[in-house]
Short mmCIF file of C-alpha atoms and ligand atoms in Angstrom, two decimals:
data_model
loop_
_atom_site.label_atom_id
_atom_site.label_comp_id
_atom_site.label_asym_id
_atom_site.label_seq_id
_atom_site.Cartn_x
_atom_site.Cartn_y
_atom_site.Cartn_z
CA UNK A 2 -48.88 -35.76 -15.53
CA UNK A 3 -51.75 -33.22 -15.96
CA UNK A 4 -55.14 -35.24 -16.00
CA UNK A 5 -57.45 -31.75 -16.83
CA UNK A 6 -58.09 -30.12 -19.38
CA UNK A 7 -58.78 -32.41 -21.71
CA UNK A 8 -56.85 -35.22 -23.76
CA UNK A 9 -57.04 -33.30 -26.92
CA UNK A 10 -54.01 -30.98 -25.96
CA UNK A 11 -51.95 -34.62 -25.23
CA UNK A 12 -52.01 -35.45 -28.56
CA UNK A 13 -49.56 -32.37 -29.40
CA UNK A 14 -46.08 -32.48 -29.64
CA UNK A 15 -44.59 -29.86 -27.11
CA UNK A 16 -41.54 -29.94 -29.29
CA UNK A 17 -43.08 -29.31 -32.14
CA UNK A 18 -45.41 -26.60 -30.54
CA UNK A 19 -42.34 -24.76 -29.44
CA UNK A 20 -40.56 -24.64 -32.58
CA UNK A 21 -44.10 -23.51 -33.95
CA UNK A 22 -43.97 -20.73 -31.30
CA UNK A 23 -40.68 -19.72 -31.69
CA UNK A 24 -41.17 -19.48 -35.46
CA UNK A 25 -44.38 -17.67 -35.12
CA UNK A 26 -42.35 -15.62 -32.52
CA UNK A 27 -39.58 -14.79 -34.90
CA UNK A 28 -42.05 -14.47 -37.94
CA UNK A 29 -44.30 -11.52 -36.35
CA UNK A 30 -40.60 -9.67 -34.65
CA UNK A 31 -39.22 -9.94 -38.08
CA UNK A 32 -40.75 -6.37 -39.50
CA UNK A 33 -40.02 -4.55 -35.90
CA UNK A 34 -36.55 -6.23 -35.57
CA UNK A 35 -35.77 -4.38 -39.18
CA UNK A 36 -36.75 -0.92 -37.99
CA UNK A 37 -35.08 -1.01 -34.84
CA UNK A 38 -31.86 -2.11 -36.05
CA UNK A 39 -31.18 -5.37 -34.92
CA UNK A 40 -29.74 -6.80 -37.98
CA UNK A 41 -25.85 -7.04 -38.80
CA UNK A 42 -23.60 -8.06 -41.06
CA UNK A 43 -20.68 -10.00 -40.99
CA UNK A 44 -17.85 -10.41 -44.05
CA UNK A 45 -16.01 -13.41 -44.83
CA UNK A 46 -12.94 -13.06 -47.18
CA UNK A 47 -12.56 -14.73 -50.47
CA UNK A 48 -9.11 -15.44 -51.18
CA UNK A 49 -6.99 -15.59 -54.26
CA UNK A 50 -6.17 -19.30 -54.26
CA UNK A 51 -2.93 -18.75 -56.26
CA UNK A 52 -0.72 -16.40 -53.82
CA UNK A 53 -3.64 -15.85 -50.96
CA UNK A 54 -4.31 -12.13 -51.17
CA UNK A 55 -7.70 -11.03 -50.71
CA UNK A 56 -10.10 -11.03 -53.34
CA UNK A 57 -13.34 -9.80 -51.87
CA UNK A 58 -15.25 -10.52 -49.25
CA UNK A 59 -19.33 -12.10 -48.83
CA UNK A 60 -21.53 -10.04 -46.55
CA UNK A 61 -23.60 -12.54 -44.39
CA UNK A 62 -26.34 -11.50 -42.73
CA UNK A 63 -27.30 -11.62 -38.37
CA UNK A 64 -29.97 -10.92 -36.47
CA UNK A 65 -29.21 -10.13 -32.44
CA UNK A 66 -32.29 -10.91 -30.99
CA UNK A 67 -33.42 -9.39 -28.12
CA UNK A 68 -34.30 -12.28 -26.29
CA UNK A 69 -32.44 -15.58 -28.44
CA UNK A 70 -29.35 -13.89 -28.89
CA UNK A 71 -27.48 -14.41 -32.42
CA UNK A 72 -29.43 -15.67 -35.10
CA UNK A 73 -28.07 -17.64 -38.36
CA UNK A 74 -29.44 -16.71 -41.27
CA UNK A 75 -30.49 -20.10 -41.75
CA UNK A 76 -32.89 -19.48 -39.01
CA UNK A 77 -34.83 -16.59 -40.12
CA UNK A 78 -34.01 -16.31 -44.07
CA UNK A 79 -36.73 -19.18 -44.72
CA UNK A 80 -39.21 -17.34 -42.37
CA UNK A 81 -38.32 -13.67 -44.05
CA UNK A 82 -38.64 -15.28 -47.25
CA UNK A 83 -41.98 -16.59 -46.51
CA UNK A 84 -43.64 -13.45 -45.40
CA UNK A 85 -41.92 -10.89 -47.77
CA UNK A 86 -40.00 -9.53 -46.09
CA UNK A 87 -36.76 -10.76 -47.46
CA UNK A 88 -37.20 -8.12 -49.70
CA UNK A 89 -36.81 -4.81 -47.03
CA UNK A 90 -34.02 -7.13 -45.49
CA UNK A 91 -32.00 -8.15 -48.52
CA UNK A 92 -32.20 -4.40 -49.78
CA UNK A 93 -30.82 -3.61 -46.24
CA UNK A 94 -28.07 -6.26 -46.47
CA UNK A 95 -26.85 -4.70 -50.26
CA UNK A 96 -26.90 -1.11 -49.01
CA UNK A 97 -25.08 -1.78 -46.00
CA UNK A 98 -22.30 -4.56 -47.92
CA UNK A 99 -21.83 -1.64 -50.61
CA UNK A 100 -21.45 0.65 -48.29
CA UNK A 101 -19.00 -0.80 -46.46
CA UNK A 102 -16.92 -2.13 -49.51
CA UNK A 103 -16.80 1.38 -50.88
CA UNK A 104 -15.17 2.32 -47.46
CA UNK A 105 -12.75 -0.15 -47.68
CA UNK A 106 -11.52 0.92 -51.25
CA UNK A 107 -11.56 4.20 -49.93
CA UNK A 108 -8.99 3.51 -47.49
CA UNK A 109 -7.38 0.55 -49.38
CA UNK A 110 -6.69 2.22 -52.52
CA UNK A 111 -3.56 -0.01 -53.23
CA UNK A 112 -4.44 -2.85 -52.85
CA UNK A 113 -7.08 -2.89 -55.88
CA UNK A 114 -10.65 -2.58 -55.64
CA UNK A 115 -11.55 -4.70 -52.79
CA UNK A 116 -15.24 -7.12 -54.24
CA UNK A 117 -18.42 -7.36 -52.48
CA UNK A 118 -20.58 -10.48 -52.51
CA UNK A 119 -24.47 -10.15 -51.47
CA UNK A 120 -26.85 -13.20 -51.54
CA UNK A 121 -29.82 -12.61 -53.74
CA UNK A 122 -32.88 -14.57 -52.55
CA UNK A 123 -35.75 -16.00 -55.13
CA UNK A 124 -38.25 -13.93 -53.92
CA UNK A 125 -35.60 -10.93 -54.14
CA UNK A 126 -34.81 -12.21 -57.33
CA UNK A 127 -38.89 -12.00 -58.20
CA UNK A 128 -39.23 -9.17 -56.88
CA UNK A 129 -39.79 -5.99 -60.05
CA UNK A 130 -37.65 -3.52 -58.30
CA UNK A 131 -34.56 -5.58 -58.43
CA UNK A 132 -32.72 -3.85 -60.86
CA UNK A 133 -33.41 -0.67 -59.88
CA UNK A 134 -33.06 -0.86 -55.86
CA UNK A 135 -29.40 -2.35 -57.23
CA UNK A 136 -28.85 0.73 -59.74
CA UNK A 137 -29.90 2.86 -56.75
CA UNK A 138 -27.66 1.53 -54.00
CA UNK A 139 -24.39 1.46 -56.55
CA UNK A 140 -25.11 5.48 -57.16
CA UNK A 141 -25.52 6.42 -53.89
CA UNK A 142 -22.65 4.82 -52.67
CA UNK A 143 -20.71 5.38 -55.48
CA UNK A 144 -19.21 1.53 -55.40
CA UNK A 145 -19.03 0.81 -59.34
CA UNK A 146 -20.89 -1.41 -60.43
CA UNK A 147 -17.58 -4.60 -61.22
CA UNK A 148 -16.67 -4.56 -57.25
CA UNK A 149 -20.59 -6.13 -57.01
CA UNK A 150 -21.40 -10.18 -57.12
CA UNK A 151 -24.53 -11.34 -56.33
CA UNK A 152 -25.21 -14.96 -55.60
CA UNK A 153 -28.05 -16.22 -56.24
CA UNK A 154 -28.12 -20.22 -55.53
CA UNK A 155 -28.75 -22.77 -58.75
CA UNK A 156 -31.67 -24.27 -57.00
CA UNK A 157 -33.29 -20.73 -57.64
CA UNK A 158 -32.48 -20.50 -61.44
CA UNK A 159 -33.26 -24.17 -62.09
CA UNK A 160 -35.77 -23.77 -65.16
CA UNK A 161 -35.81 -20.43 -65.22
CA UNK A 162 -37.33 -18.80 -67.93
CA UNK A 163 -36.44 -15.34 -69.64
CA UNK A 164 -38.29 -13.34 -67.60
CA UNK A 165 -36.55 -14.41 -64.47
CA UNK A 166 -33.29 -13.99 -65.92
CA UNK A 167 -33.43 -10.76 -67.84
CA UNK A 168 -33.13 -8.56 -64.34
CA UNK A 169 -30.62 -11.08 -63.75
CA UNK A 170 -28.90 -10.11 -67.55
CA UNK A 171 -29.54 -6.13 -67.31
CA UNK A 172 -27.55 -6.70 -64.10
CA UNK A 173 -24.78 -8.04 -65.88
CA UNK A 174 -24.73 -6.05 -68.72
CA UNK A 175 -24.57 -3.11 -66.55
CA UNK A 176 -21.04 -5.36 -65.27
CA UNK A 177 -22.52 -6.57 -61.71
CA UNK A 178 -21.43 -10.46 -61.43
CA UNK A 179 -23.53 -12.93 -60.93
CA UNK A 180 -22.60 -16.14 -59.09
CA UNK A 181 -23.97 -19.34 -58.92
CA UNK A 182 -24.08 -20.14 -55.61
CA UNK A 183 -24.07 -23.97 -53.82
CA UNK A 184 -23.51 -24.94 -57.57
CA UNK A 185 -23.60 -28.80 -57.79
CA UNK A 186 -26.32 -29.48 -54.85
CA UNK A 187 -28.95 -28.54 -57.70
CA UNK A 188 -28.81 -31.07 -60.48
CA UNK A 189 -28.98 -28.52 -63.07
CA UNK A 190 -27.90 -29.60 -66.80
CA UNK A 191 -24.25 -28.15 -67.28
CA UNK A 192 -25.51 -27.06 -71.03
CA UNK A 193 -27.87 -24.58 -69.41
CA UNK A 194 -24.81 -22.70 -67.94
CA UNK A 195 -24.52 -21.04 -70.93
CA UNK A 196 -27.91 -19.34 -71.06
CA UNK A 197 -27.49 -18.05 -67.94
CA UNK A 198 -26.32 -14.65 -67.34
CA UNK A 199 -23.75 -15.94 -65.03
CA UNK A 200 -19.86 -15.26 -64.48
CA UNK A 201 -18.93 -17.02 -61.27
CA UNK A 202 -19.63 -20.65 -59.86
CA UNK A 203 -19.06 -21.13 -56.38
CA UNK A 204 -18.53 -24.95 -55.68
CA UNK A 205 -20.82 -26.17 -52.66
CA UNK A 206 -19.32 -26.79 -49.30
CA UNK A 207 -19.94 -30.73 -49.90
CA UNK A 208 -17.18 -30.95 -52.83
CA UNK A 209 -14.68 -29.56 -50.40
CA UNK A 210 -16.11 -31.97 -47.54
CA UNK A 211 -15.56 -34.63 -49.63
CA UNK A 212 -11.92 -33.63 -50.20
CA UNK A 213 -11.56 -34.17 -45.93
CA UNK A 214 -11.31 -37.68 -46.10
CA UNK A 215 -7.57 -39.11 -46.69
CA UNK A 216 -6.71 -39.66 -49.33
CA UNK A 217 -9.28 -37.67 -51.32
CA UNK A 218 -12.25 -39.53 -53.14
CA UNK A 219 -10.63 -40.34 -56.60
CA UNK A 220 -14.02 -39.64 -58.02
CA UNK A 221 -14.53 -36.62 -56.15
CA UNK A 222 -11.21 -34.95 -57.54
CA UNK A 223 -12.38 -35.80 -61.03
CA UNK A 224 -16.17 -34.08 -60.53
CA UNK A 225 -13.98 -31.18 -59.45
CA UNK A 226 -11.84 -31.11 -62.01
CA UNK A 227 -14.55 -31.47 -64.73
CA UNK A 228 -16.26 -28.78 -63.11
CA UNK A 229 -13.43 -26.37 -63.21
CA UNK A 230 -12.61 -27.22 -66.70
CA UNK A 231 -16.15 -26.97 -67.79
CA UNK A 232 -16.44 -23.26 -66.34
CA UNK A 233 -13.32 -21.98 -67.56
CA UNK A 234 -14.08 -23.24 -70.84
CA UNK A 235 -17.43 -20.93 -70.20
CA UNK A 236 -15.35 -18.19 -69.47
CA UNK A 237 -16.63 -18.40 -65.47
CA UNK A 238 -14.76 -18.18 -62.61
CA UNK A 239 -14.45 -20.98 -59.99
CA UNK A 240 -14.91 -20.50 -56.27
CA UNK A 241 -14.80 -22.74 -53.58
CA UNK A 242 -16.30 -22.49 -50.27
CA UNK A 243 -15.70 -24.16 -46.96
CA UNK A 244 -12.12 -24.85 -47.17
CA UNK A 245 -11.25 -25.51 -43.33
CA UNK A 246 -7.75 -27.06 -44.24
CA UNK A 247 -4.35 -25.75 -46.10
CA UNK A 248 -3.85 -29.30 -47.12
CA UNK A 249 -8.00 -28.45 -49.20
CA UNK A 250 -6.54 -24.97 -50.11
CA UNK A 251 -3.37 -26.76 -51.67
CA UNK A 252 -5.45 -29.64 -53.78
CA UNK A 253 -7.88 -27.16 -54.79
CA UNK A 254 -5.42 -24.66 -56.40
CA UNK A 255 -4.50 -27.99 -57.94
CA UNK A 256 -7.59 -28.32 -59.49
CA UNK A 257 -7.51 -25.03 -60.74
CA UNK A 258 -9.94 -23.27 -58.93
CA UNK A 259 -9.43 -19.63 -58.67
CA UNK A 260 -11.01 -18.16 -55.22
CA UNK A 261 -11.89 -19.61 -51.62
CA UNK A 262 -13.65 -18.53 -48.90
CA UNK A 263 -13.68 -20.55 -45.99
CA UNK A 264 -12.30 -20.88 -41.88
CA UNK A 265 -9.00 -21.88 -42.70
CA UNK A 266 -8.46 -18.37 -43.77
CA UNK A 267 -11.23 -16.69 -41.61
CA UNK A 268 -14.23 -17.12 -40.38
CA UNK A 269 -16.73 -14.43 -41.01
CA UNK A 270 -16.48 -11.45 -38.59
CA UNK A 271 -16.88 -7.61 -38.40
CA UNK A 272 -15.77 -5.48 -40.81
CA UNK A 273 -12.36 -4.08 -39.01
CA UNK A 274 -11.15 -7.67 -39.34
CA UNK A 275 -11.55 -7.97 -42.46
CA UNK A 276 -9.97 -4.72 -43.37
CA UNK A 277 -7.37 -5.13 -40.84
CA UNK A 278 -6.81 -8.62 -42.53
CA UNK A 279 -6.60 -7.34 -46.28
CA UNK A 280 -4.41 -4.35 -45.52
CA UNK A 281 -1.74 -7.07 -43.79
CA UNK A 282 -1.55 -8.53 -47.25
CA UNK A 283 -1.35 -5.24 -49.18
CA UNK A 284 1.83 -5.29 -47.86
P1 C2E B 10 -24.17 -19.15 -47.86
O1 C2E B 10 -24.43 -18.45 -49.24
O2 C2E B 10 -23.97 -21.20 -48.70
O3 C2E B 10 -23.35 -19.33 -47.31
C1 C2E B 10 -21.81 -19.69 -46.56
C2 C2E B 10 -22.10 -20.07 -45.39
O4 C2E B 10 -20.79 -21.33 -44.86
C3 C2E B 10 -22.02 -19.48 -44.47
O5 C2E B 10 -22.77 -19.85 -43.25
C4 C2E B 10 -20.54 -19.34 -43.90
O6 C2E B 10 -20.96 -18.92 -42.32
C5 C2E B 10 -20.41 -20.52 -43.90
N1 C2E B 10 -19.47 -20.77 -43.77
C6 C2E B 10 -18.09 -20.24 -44.40
N2 C2E B 10 -16.54 -20.80 -44.71
C7 C2E B 10 -16.81 -22.06 -43.60
C8 C2E B 10 -16.41 -23.20 -43.41
O7 C2E B 10 -15.06 -23.23 -43.31
N3 C2E B 10 -16.76 -24.40 -43.08
C9 C2E B 10 -18.05 -24.65 -42.88
N4 C2E B 10 -18.65 -25.57 -42.19
N5 C2E B 10 -18.59 -23.33 -43.22
C10 C2E B 10 -18.75 -22.42 -43.52
P2 C2E B 10 -24.30 -18.82 -42.53
O8 C2E B 10 -23.40 -17.09 -42.38
O9 C2E B 10 -24.78 -19.57 -41.44
O10 C2E B 10 -24.98 -18.54 -43.93
C11 C2E B 10 -25.83 -19.27 -44.35
C12 C2E B 10 -26.68 -19.02 -45.00
O11 C2E B 10 -27.64 -17.91 -45.08
C13 C2E B 10 -26.10 -18.54 -46.93
O12 C2E B 10 -25.18 -19.88 -47.24
C14 C2E B 10 -26.67 -18.11 -47.72
O13 C2E B 10 -27.25 -19.04 -48.27
C15 C2E B 10 -27.56 -17.31 -46.79
N6 C2E B 10 -27.76 -15.74 -46.21
C16 C2E B 10 -27.13 -14.95 -45.14
N7 C2E B 10 -26.97 -13.73 -45.62
C17 C2E B 10 -27.70 -13.59 -46.43
C18 C2E B 10 -28.22 -12.61 -46.98
O14 C2E B 10 -27.85 -11.50 -46.49
N8 C2E B 10 -29.64 -12.82 -47.72
C19 C2E B 10 -29.64 -14.07 -48.54
N9 C2E B 10 -30.97 -13.98 -48.85
N10 C2E B 10 -29.47 -14.93 -47.41
C20 C2E B 10 -28.17 -14.89 -46.52
CA1 CA B 11 -23.11 -17.17 -50.93
CA1 CA B 12 -22.65 -21.20 -50.87
CA1 CA B 13 -25.34 -22.60 -48.34
#
């Protein structure tokens, strides 16, 4: 071990330092990465549980970092949130995803309108330009608002006041669907759902995971059944995420869920892959 340099340096946790440097490095690299076009989007299909047909796709952003390779959103979205870069990055994702959805629709007119889901983070929700940016993106692309679904996490809306809900309400009035993402993880008051301008509940992956066990925990099943019936009585559609097996899909279909997403159907992938999939099922 090195003895020079003073003891104070030996107190540092080298791993924490590496993490901090990476975090710092990534954070400072974010703006240039956006300018250089290092972000790209993968699409994961959403499937009707009834007949397995493709309902739409969720846009999931990735960063092709010149040194670190492909980074997942969990590695940089929190940093982008923290620095505010999430606003231009989110605007880019929205524009790109909506353009892609319009492209699919034009080439897939017989398969019904393909829908596109885009994640919104809390900072975007608070940003005053959200409604105008969304309107602008839709108008430029020619995509009808009804084909867009914005996913907002349940936790971002807990305790939300009218000021926060107003832009979502405006978007919903235009016909944009709002989905409550990661539902079931945020301890929100179910009765509260009535005052939120949402039309879709996305059941968190933890519920699907709970069904992995054989036999599935009967309490888990009861909970999902209860959520689905409550959602349907409020005219909300239910999407489940993280479906990895056919048995899960079957169970969730029986429980009345409407659409599903997960590796069982397809991993997130480049736009061409989804195009091929939805064309195949239109036959
Ligand atoms: P999310 O919105 O809950 O997205 C679902 C995540 O589950 C995705 O991870 C997806 O790849 C993964 N997944 C899908 N099917 C399965 C499955 O069957 N099994 C398992 N184990 N995982 C599955 P990903 O792509 O790493 O995204 C992570 C999170 O990053 C997303 O969670 C979302 O909250 C956030 N995110 C992604 N793209 C964006 C974006 O453009 N903007 C914002 N604000 N957040 C984004
Ligand atoms: Ca999502
Ligand atoms: Ca989710
Ligand atoms: Ca999640």
